[in-house]
PDB file of C-alpha atoms in Angstrom:
ATOM      1  CA  MET A   1      96.038 -19.091 176.847  1.00 62.00           C
ATOM      2  CA  ASP A   2      98.537 -18.088 174.188  1.00 66.00           C
ATOM      3  CA  ASP A   3     101.407 -15.826 175.078  1.00 78.00           C
ATOM      4  CA  PRO A   4     100.571 -12.212 173.904  1.00 85.00           C
ATOM      5  CA  THR A   5     102.729 -10.730 171.083  1.00 90.00           C
ATOM      6  CA  ALA A   6     104.525  -7.402 171.321  1.00 93.00           C
ATOM      7  CA  THR A   7     101.958  -5.675 169.411  1.00 94.00           C
ATOM      8  CA  VAL A   8      99.058  -6.856 171.487  1.00 94.00           C
ATOM      9  CA  LEU A   9     101.024  -5.753 174.736  1.00 95.00           C
ATOM     10  CA  ALA A  10     101.591  -2.358 173.127  1.00 96.00           C
ATOM     11  CA  LEU A  11      97.927  -1.916 172.311  1.00 94.00           C
ATOM     12  CA  LEU A  12      96.832  -2.992 175.734  1.00 96.00           C
ATOM     13  CA  GLY A  13      99.258  -0.548 177.193  1.00 96.00           C
ATOM     14  CA  LEU A  14      97.718   2.254 175.223  1.00 95.00           C
ATOM     15  CA  ALA A  15      94.266   1.167 176.389  1.00 93.00           C
ATOM     16  CA  ALA A  16      95.425   1.314 179.944  1.00 95.00           C
ATOM     17  CA  LEU A  17      96.902   4.686 179.533  1.00 95.00           C
ATOM     18  CA  ALA A  18      93.707   6.016 178.276  1.00 93.00           C
ATOM     19  CA  ALA A  19      91.726   4.027 180.920  1.00 91.00           C
ATOM     20  CA  GLY A  20      93.992   5.453 183.734  1.00 93.00           C
ATOM     21  CA  PHE A  21      93.437   9.150 182.574  1.00 94.00           C
ATOM     22  CA  VAL A  22      89.572   8.789 182.384  1.00 90.00           C
ATOM     23  CA  ASP A  23      89.405   6.898 185.567  1.00 87.00           C
ATOM     24  CA  ALA A  24      91.351   9.495 187.476  1.00 89.00           C
ATOM     25  CA  VAL A  25      89.031  12.228 186.210  1.00 88.00           C
ATOM     26  CA  VAL A  26      85.500  10.681 186.563  1.00 82.00           C
ATOM     27  CA  GLY A  27      85.951   6.936 186.768  1.00 81.00           C
ATOM     28  CA  GLY A  28      84.905   4.306 184.529  1.00 77.00           C
ATOM     29  CA  GLY A  29      88.210   3.467 182.980  1.00 84.00           C
ATOM     30  CA  GLY A  30      87.351  -0.258 183.229  1.00 80.00           C
ATOM     31  CA  LEU A  31      84.903   0.360 180.239  1.00 77.00           C
ATOM     32  CA  ILE A  32      88.135   0.983 178.283  1.00 84.00           C
ATOM     33  CA  GLN A  33      90.455  -1.432 179.773  1.00 87.00           C
ATOM     34  CA  LEU A  34      88.070  -4.491 180.244  1.00 82.00           C
ATOM     35  CA  PRO A  35      86.988  -4.603 176.496  1.00 80.00           C
ATOM     36  CA  ALA A  36      90.696  -4.228 175.421  1.00 88.00           C
ATOM     37  CA  LEU A  37      91.616  -7.161 177.580  1.00 90.00           C
ATOM     38  CA  LEU A  38      88.808  -9.286 176.050  1.00 82.00           C
ATOM     39  CA  LEU A  39      89.915  -8.425 172.599  1.00 82.00           C
ATOM     40  CA  GLY A  40      93.629  -8.772 173.227  1.00 89.00           C
ATOM     41  CA  MET A  41      93.383 -12.105 175.236  1.00 89.00           C
ATOM     42  CA  PRO A  42      90.503 -13.956 173.415  1.00 85.00           C
ATOM     43  CA  ASN A  43      91.424 -17.262 174.970  1.00 86.00           C
ATOM     44  CA  ALA A  44      91.744 -16.239 178.613  1.00 86.00           C
ATOM     45  CA  SER A  45      89.112 -17.147 181.164  1.00 82.00           C
ATOM     46  CA  THR A  46      86.722 -14.671 182.696  1.00 78.00           C
ATOM     47  CA  VAL A  47      88.637 -14.897 185.985  1.00 82.00           C
ATOM     48  CA  GLN A  48      91.980 -14.267 184.266  1.00 89.00           C
ATOM     49  CA  ILE A  49      90.570 -11.130 182.489  1.00 87.00           C
ATOM     50  CA  LEU A  50      89.066  -9.805 185.735  1.00 84.00           C
ATOM     51  CA  ALA A  51      92.098 -10.406 187.839  1.00 89.00           C
ATOM     52  CA  THR A  52      94.615  -8.891 185.337  1.00 93.00           C
ATOM     53  CA  ASN A  53      92.394  -5.960 184.926  1.00 90.00           C
ATOM     54  CA  LYS A  54      92.010  -5.343 188.627  1.00 90.00           C
ATOM     55  CA  LEU A  55      95.873  -5.459 189.082  1.00 93.00           C
ATOM     56  CA  ALA A  56      96.445  -2.940 186.376  1.00 93.00           C
ATOM     57  CA  ALA A  57      93.541  -0.663 187.647  1.00 92.00           C
ATOM     58  CA  PHE A  58      94.834  -0.986 191.289  1.00 94.00           C
ATOM     59  CA  SER A  59      98.222   0.574 190.156  1.00 93.00           C
ATOM     60  CA  GLY A  60      96.813   3.547 188.514  1.00 92.00           C
ATOM     61  CA  THR A  61      94.043   4.171 190.957  1.00 93.00           C
ATOM     62  CA  THR A  62      96.481   4.125 193.971  1.00 95.00           C
ATOM     63  CA  VAL A  63      98.670   6.869 192.185  1.00 93.00           C
ATOM     64  CA  SER A  64      95.636   9.063 191.293  1.00 93.00           C
ATOM     65  CA  ALA A  65      94.090   8.634 194.796  1.00 94.00           C
ATOM     66  CA  ALA A  66      97.446   9.834 196.371  1.00 94.00           C
ATOM     67  CA  THR A  67      97.441  12.779 193.973  1.00 93.00           C
ATOM     68  CA  TYR A  68      93.907  13.714 194.890  1.00 92.00           C
ATOM     69  CA  TYR A  69      94.609  13.197 198.643  1.00 94.00           C
ATOM     70  CA  ARG A  70      97.626  15.431 198.640  1.00 93.00           C
ATOM     71  CA  ARG A  71      95.772  18.272 196.824  1.00 90.00           C
ATOM     72  CA  ILE A  72      92.208  17.972 197.886  1.00 91.00           C
ATOM     73  CA  ARG A  73      92.541  16.710 201.458  1.00 91.00           C
ATOM     74  CA  PRO A  74      89.191  14.998 201.619  1.00 91.00           C
ATOM     75  CA  ASP A  75      87.494  14.347 205.078  1.00 90.00           C
ATOM     76  CA  PRO A  76      88.557  11.001 206.561  1.00 93.00           C
ATOM     77  CA  ARG A  77      85.263  10.880 208.451  1.00 90.00           C
ATOM     78  CA  THR A  78      83.639  10.114 205.126  1.00 93.00           C
ATOM     79  CA  PHE A  79      86.253   8.440 203.007  1.00 94.00           C
ATOM     80  CA  LEU A  80      87.400   5.894 205.644  1.00 96.00           C
ATOM     81  CA  PRO A  81      83.938   4.248 206.162  1.00 96.00           C
ATOM     82  CA  LEU A  82      83.350   4.546 202.442  1.00 97.00           C
ATOM     83  CA  MET A  83      86.577   2.644 201.768  1.00 97.00           C
ATOM     84  CA  ALA A  84      85.985  -0.059 204.505  1.00 97.00           C
ATOM     85  CA  LEU A  85      82.460  -0.887 203.241  1.00 97.00           C
ATOM     86  CA  ALA A  86      83.681  -0.760 199.600  1.00 97.00           C
ATOM     87  CA  PHE A  87      86.368  -3.275 200.399  1.00 97.00           C
ATOM     88  CA  VAL A  88      83.846  -5.717 201.998  1.00 97.00           C
ATOM     89  CA  GLY A  89      81.462  -5.277 199.217  1.00 96.00           C
ATOM     90  CA  SER A  90      84.174  -5.785 196.544  1.00 94.00           C
ATOM     91  CA  ALA A  91      85.471  -8.989 198.417  1.00 93.00           C
ATOM     92  CA  ALA A  92      81.845 -10.280 198.374  1.00 93.00           C
ATOM     93  CA  GLY A  93      81.420  -9.485 194.705  1.00 90.00           C
ATOM     94  CA  ALA A  94      84.667 -10.958 193.704  1.00 86.00           C
ATOM     95  CA  ALA A  95      83.874 -14.201 195.377  1.00 86.00           C
ATOM     96  CA  VAL A  96      80.724 -14.706 193.151  1.00 83.00           C
ATOM     97  CA  ALA A  97      82.226 -13.052 190.048  1.00 75.00           C
ATOM     98  CA  SER A  98      82.801 -16.403 187.997  1.00 67.00           C
ATOM     99  CA  GLN A  99      79.106 -17.255 188.641  1.00 76.00           C
ATOM    100  CA  ILE A 100      77.517 -14.107 187.255  1.00 67.00           C
ATOM    101  CA  PRO A 101      77.298 -13.753 183.480  1.00 67.00           C
ATOM    102  CA  ARG A 102      78.225 -10.425 181.995  1.00 54.00           C
ATOM    103  CA  GLU A 103      75.048 -10.324 179.921  1.00 63.00           C
ATOM    104  CA  ALA A 104      72.993 -10.066 183.143  1.00 66.00           C
ATOM    105  CA  PHE A 105      74.675  -6.877 183.998  1.00 58.00           C
ATOM    106  CA  GLU A 106      74.886  -4.854 180.816  1.00 66.00           C
ATOM    107  CA  PRO A 107      71.292  -3.934 180.470  1.00 80.00           C
ATOM    108  CA  ILE A 108      70.994  -2.872 184.170  1.00 71.00           C
ATOM    109  CA  VAL A 109      74.234  -0.708 183.633  1.00 69.00           C
ATOM    110  CA  LEU A 110      72.999   0.835 180.448  1.00 79.00           C
ATOM    111  CA  VAL A 111      69.753   1.938 182.155  1.00 81.00           C
ATOM    112  CA  ALA A 112      71.617   3.280 185.049  1.00 76.00           C
ATOM    113  CA  LEU A 113      74.019   5.198 183.099  1.00 76.00           C
ATOM    114  CA  VAL A 114      71.181   6.728 180.867  1.00 85.00           C
ATOM    115  CA  VAL A 115      69.523   7.788 183.889  1.00 80.00           C
ATOM    116  CA  VAL A 116      72.717   9.196 185.564  1.00 77.00           C
ATOM    117  CA  GLY A 117      73.807  10.922 182.367  1.00 81.00           C
ATOM    118  CA  GLY A 118      70.521  12.623 181.850  1.00 83.00           C
ATOM    119  CA  TYR A 119      70.370  13.754 185.564  1.00 79.00           C
ATOM    120  CA  VAL A 120      73.766  15.360 185.343  1.00 79.00           C
ATOM    121  CA  LEU A 121      73.063  16.845 181.874  1.00 83.00           C
ATOM    122  CA  PHE A 122      69.744  18.582 182.778  1.00 84.00           C
ATOM    123  CA  LYS A 123      70.916  19.834 186.152  1.00 81.00           C
ATOM    124  CA  PRO A 124      73.880  22.141 185.335  1.00 81.00           C
ATOM    125  CA  GLU A 125      74.203  23.345 188.871  1.00 79.00           C
ATOM    126  CA  LEU A 126      74.804  19.782 190.218  1.00 77.00           C
ATOM    127  CA  GLY A 127      78.159  19.229 191.718  1.00 77.00           C
ATOM    128  CA  GLU A 128      79.559  22.834 191.067  1.00 83.00           C
ATOM    129  CA  GLN A 129      79.956  23.267 194.842  1.00 86.00           C
ATOM    130  CA  THR A 130      79.743  20.963 198.007  1.00 88.00           C
ATOM    131  CA  ALA A 131      76.383  21.290 199.557  1.00 90.00           C
ATOM    132  CA  LEU A 132      75.934  18.080 201.971  1.00 92.00           C
ATOM    133  CA  ARG A 133      72.354  16.673 202.164  1.00 90.00           C
ATOM    134  CA  PHE A 134      73.083  14.642 205.307  1.00 92.00           C
ATOM    135  CA  GLN A 135      74.771  15.269 208.586  1.00 91.00           C
ATOM    136  CA  GLY A 136      76.007  13.262 211.537  1.00 91.00           C
ATOM    137  CA  HIS A 137      75.226   9.565 211.470  1.00 93.00           C
ATOM    138  CA  ARG A 138      72.780   9.825 208.297  1.00 95.00           C
ATOM    139  CA  HIS A 139      75.825  10.925 206.388  1.00 94.00           C
ATOM    140  CA  LEU A 140      77.881   8.093 207.732  1.00 95.00           C
ATOM    141  CA  VAL A 141      75.283   5.630 206.842  1.00 96.00           C
ATOM    142  CA  ALA A 142      74.952   7.070 203.297  1.00 95.00           C
ATOM    143  CA  ALA A 143      78.732   6.866 202.816  1.00 95.00           C
ATOM    144  CA  MET A 144      78.715   3.150 203.996  1.00 96.00           C
ATOM    145  CA  ALA A 145      75.724   2.075 201.864  1.00 96.00           C
ATOM    146  CA  THR A 146      77.350   3.637 198.918  1.00 96.00           C
ATOM    147  CA  GLY A 147      80.600   1.815 199.551  1.00 97.00           C
ATOM    148  CA  LEU A 148      78.864  -1.549 200.153  1.00 97.00           C
ATOM    149  CA  ALA A 149      76.617  -1.408 197.020  1.00 95.00           C
ATOM    150  CA  VAL A 150      79.096  -0.068 194.448  1.00 95.00           C
ATOM    151  CA  GLY A 151      81.840  -2.135 195.954  1.00 95.00           C
ATOM    152  CA  PHE A 152      79.924  -5.201 195.407  1.00 93.00           C
ATOM    153  CA  TYR A 153      79.415  -4.354 191.707  1.00 88.00           C
ATOM    154  CA  ASP A 154      83.028  -3.527 191.357  1.00 88.00           C
ATOM    155  CA  GLY A 155      84.229  -6.958 192.657  1.00 85.00           C
ATOM    156  CA  ALA A 156      81.511  -8.980 190.644  1.00 82.00           C
ATOM    157  CA  LEU A 157      82.244  -7.091 187.370  1.00 74.00           C
ATOM    158  CA  GLY A 158      83.717  -3.639 187.563  1.00 75.00           C
ATOM    159  CA  PRO A 159      83.290  -1.342 184.526  1.00 73.00           C
ATOM    160  CA  GLY A 160      81.924   2.093 185.340  1.00 77.00           C
ATOM    161  CA  THR A 161      82.530   1.750 189.044  1.00 86.00           C
ATOM    162  CA  GLY A 162      84.402   5.023 189.521  1.00 86.00           C
ATOM    163  CA  SER A 163      81.381   6.842 187.568  1.00 84.00           C
ATOM    164  CA  PHE A 164      78.848   5.207 189.842  1.00 87.00           C
ATOM    165  CA  PHE A 165      80.941   6.193 192.945  1.00 93.00           C
ATOM    166  CA  VAL A 166      81.181   9.863 191.674  1.00 91.00           C
ATOM    167  CA  ILE A 167      77.573  10.385 190.739  1.00 89.00           C
ATOM    168  CA  THR A 168      76.263   8.857 194.030  1.00 92.00           C
ATOM    169  CA  LEU A 169      78.533  11.074 196.099  1.00 94.00           C
ATOM    170  CA  VAL A 170      77.375  14.058 194.006  1.00 93.00           C
ATOM    171  CA  GLY A 171      73.711  13.316 193.534  1.00 89.00           C
ATOM    172  CA  LEU A 172      72.869  11.440 196.827  1.00 92.00           C
ATOM    173  CA  MET A 173      75.429  13.145 199.292  1.00 94.00           C
ATOM    174  CA  GLY A 174      75.871  16.551 197.860  1.00 93.00           C
ATOM    175  CA  TYR A 175      79.588  16.688 197.016  1.00 94.00           C
ATOM    176  CA  SER A 176      81.104  18.698 194.293  1.00 92.00           C
ATOM    177  CA  PHE A 177      82.437  16.716 191.187  1.00 91.00           C
ATOM    178  CA  LEU A 178      85.975  17.467 192.271  1.00 91.00           C
ATOM    179  CA  GLU A 179      85.663  16.274 195.886  1.00 92.00           C
ATOM    180  CA  ALA A 180      83.540  13.325 194.802  1.00 93.00           C
ATOM    181  CA  SER A 181      86.241  12.204 192.347  1.00 91.00           C
ATOM    182  CA  ALA A 182      88.873  12.348 195.180  1.00 93.00           C
ATOM    183  CA  LYS A 183      86.712  10.179 197.425  1.00 95.00           C
ATOM    184  CA  ALA A 184      85.814   7.825 194.696  1.00 93.00           C
ATOM    185  CA  LYS A 185      89.456   7.146 193.892  1.00 93.00           C
ATOM    186  CA  LEU A 186      90.124   6.297 197.497  1.00 95.00           C
ATOM    187  CA  ALA A 187      87.162   3.837 197.532  1.00 96.00           C
ATOM    188  CA  ASN A 188      88.284   2.443 194.306  1.00 93.00           C
ATOM    189  CA  VAL A 189      91.615   1.717 195.742  1.00 95.00           C
ATOM    190  CA  ALA A 190      89.808  -0.464 198.437  1.00 96.00           C
ATOM    191  CA  THR A 191      87.664  -2.298 195.970  1.00 94.00           C
ATOM    192  CA  ASN A 192      90.431  -3.121 193.654  1.00 92.00           C
ATOM    193  CA  LEU A 193      92.655  -4.410 196.430  1.00 94.00           C
ATOM    194  CA  ALA A 194      89.792  -6.615 197.873  1.00 93.00           C
ATOM    195  CA  ALA A 195      89.165  -8.189 194.323  1.00 89.00           C
ATOM    196  CA  ILE A 196      92.971  -8.785 193.877  1.00 91.00           C
ATOM    197  CA  LEU A 197      93.115 -10.509 197.292  1.00 92.00           C
ATOM    198  CA  VAL A 198      90.289 -12.815 196.285  1.00 88.00           C
ATOM    199  CA  LEU A 199      91.384 -13.484 192.629  1.00 86.00           C
ATOM    200  CA  ALA A 200      95.068 -13.429 192.812  1.00 88.00           C
ATOM    201  CA  PRO A 201      95.526 -16.454 195.111  1.00 89.00           C
ATOM    202  CA  GLN A 202      93.582 -18.443 192.349  1.00 85.00           C
ATOM    203  CA  GLY A 203      96.510 -17.907 190.002  1.00 86.00           C
ATOM    204  CA  ALA A 204      94.393 -15.986 187.755  1.00 84.00           C
ATOM    205  CA  VAL A 205      96.645 -12.921 186.930  1.00 91.00           C
ATOM    206  CA  VAL A 206      98.467 -12.874 183.515  1.00 92.00           C
ATOM    207  CA  TRP A 207     101.555 -11.194 184.960  1.00 93.00           C
ATOM    208  CA  LYS A 208     103.175 -10.084 181.695  1.00 93.00           C
ATOM    209  CA  VAL A 209     100.055  -8.209 180.540  1.00 95.00           C
ATOM    210  CA  ALA A 210      99.290  -6.974 184.122  1.00 95.00           C
ATOM    211  CA  VAL A 211     102.749  -5.302 184.688  1.00 95.00           C
ATOM    212  CA  VAL A 212     102.612  -3.428 181.206  1.00 96.00           C
ATOM    213  CA  MET A 213      99.103  -2.223 181.623  1.00 97.00           C
ATOM    214  CA  ALA A 214      99.895  -1.322 185.371  1.00 96.00           C
ATOM    215  CA  VAL A 215     102.708   1.016 184.326  1.00 97.00           C
ATOM    216  CA  CYS A 216     100.530   2.566 181.700  1.00 97.00           C
ATOM    217  CA  ASN A 217      97.598   2.895 183.958  1.00 96.00           C
ATOM    218  CA  ILE A 218      99.927   4.643 186.598  1.00 96.00           C
ATOM    219  CA  VAL A 219     101.012   7.346 183.998  1.00 96.00           C
ATOM    220  CA  GLY A 220      97.328   7.881 182.870  1.00 95.00           C
ATOM    221  CA  GLY A 221      96.188   8.008 186.412  1.00 93.00           C
ATOM    222  CA  TYR A 222      98.721  10.699 187.530  1.00 95.00           C
ATOM    223  CA  VAL A 223      98.111  12.936 184.476  1.00 95.00           C
ATOM    224  CA  GLY A 224      94.415  12.610 184.873  1.00 93.00           C
ATOM    225  CA  ALA A 225      94.312  13.396 188.560  1.00 93.00           C
ATOM    226  CA  ARG A 226      96.560  16.458 188.061  1.00 93.00           C
ATOM    227  CA  THR A 227      94.396  17.649 185.206  1.00 94.00           C
ATOM    228  CA  ALA A 228      91.158  17.330 187.258  1.00 92.00           C
ATOM    229  CA  VAL A 229      92.588  19.197 190.208  1.00 90.00           C
ATOM    230  CA  ALA A 230      93.998  21.884 188.103  1.00 93.00           C
ATOM    231  CA  ARG A 231      90.864  22.489 185.952  1.00 92.00           C
ATOM    232  CA  GLY A 232      88.377  22.156 188.756  1.00 90.00           C
ATOM    233  CA  ALA A 233      84.686  20.923 189.152  1.00 82.00           C
ATOM    234  CA  ARG A 234      83.241  22.399 185.924  1.00 86.00           C
ATOM    235  CA  PHE A 235      85.817  20.465 183.861  1.00 90.00           C
ATOM    236  CA  VAL A 236      85.202  17.342 185.606  1.00 85.00           C
ATOM    237  CA  ARG A 237      81.407  17.627 184.984  1.00 86.00           C
ATOM    238  CA  VAL A 238      81.863  18.232 181.304  1.00 88.00           C
ATOM    239  CA  PHE A 239      84.284  15.274 181.066  1.00 88.00           C
ATOM    240  CA  PHE A 240      81.835  13.054 183.059  1.00 84.00           C
ATOM    241  CA  ILE A 241      79.115  13.806 180.605  1.00 87.00           C
ATOM    242  CA  VAL A 242      81.259  13.093 177.572  1.00 88.00           C
ATOM    243  CA  VAL A 243      82.534   9.863 179.090  1.00 83.00           C
ATOM    244  CA  VAL A 244      79.146   8.558 180.270  1.00 82.00           C
ATOM    245  CA  SER A 245      77.745   9.232 176.833  1.00 88.00           C
ATOM    246  CA  ALA A 246      80.477   7.159 175.159  1.00 85.00           C
ATOM    247  CA  PHE A 247      79.887   4.290 177.542  1.00 80.00           C
ATOM    248  CA  ILE A 248      76.111   4.531 176.806  1.00 85.00           C
ATOM    249  CA  VAL A 249      76.833   4.167 173.091  1.00 88.00           C
ATOM    250  CA  THR A 250      79.276   1.310 173.746  1.00 82.00           C
ATOM    251  CA  LEU A 251      76.943  -0.734 175.937  1.00 77.00           C
ATOM    252  CA  ALA A 252      73.855  -0.085 173.799  1.00 87.00           C
ATOM    253  CA  GLY A 253      75.799  -1.539 170.893  1.00 87.00           C
ATOM    254  CA  ASN A 254      76.504  -4.744 172.955  1.00 79.00           C
ATOM    255  CA  VAL A 255      73.044  -5.065 174.298  1.00 81.00           C
ATOM    256  CA  PHE A 256      71.156  -4.550 171.133  1.00 88.00           C
ATOM    257  CA  ASP A 257      73.845  -6.408 168.951  1.00 83.00           C
ATOM    258  CA  LEU A 258      74.657  -3.344 166.765  1.00 80.00           C
ATOM    259  CA  TRP A 259      78.373  -4.259 166.475  1.00 68.00           C
TER     260      TRP A 259
END
């Protein structure tokens, strides 16, 4: 592929900054960062795009996860099995990533986002406070199933992963949006790391782009996590609805060839 110009690197850095902020608050920064990489590196292979995106995202996600952990102190009995199965699922997804066409995922993701967005919009009390729906081993099984399923999707493609983690932890397990965001970031660290371990040895990372985007993603992730913690669950819920709506419009345009 051609060496990216300084202008392209600057624009990709801005996209990574915005993606880091969005991803830290509600997840889904990949729906900003991945299209930016596709536009900025038109001659790169699918695996190069995915690997570069994952390395940049991993940097920002790690910082935002650490920020959440220090301030929220999520229960390790939930986030450790969630992370473990998310890692396994992501590694499996990354192993088959080059064989799965993007077109096969977009309609499914679009329908899922419409259902998720509508569910959150019409249930204003959802995610305001933590009210766990499962206890004991059922809670553990739900966390592990969430990690495995969403982790596989993240390794195979990725955009919207954080949002799917958040809404599953809120809607299925009963966490508040703030606590769900904290656990989602920890799980996302595991999924990104697993994908990198599979893709990086293939020589797929475009390092010049990855380093620039990683630094910007870190700044965005740090600011986003601090903002979410300071503003609370209500802010995260509203931000979630806005971001999911934007994702729906973007994906609908792609699926129906509107632009």
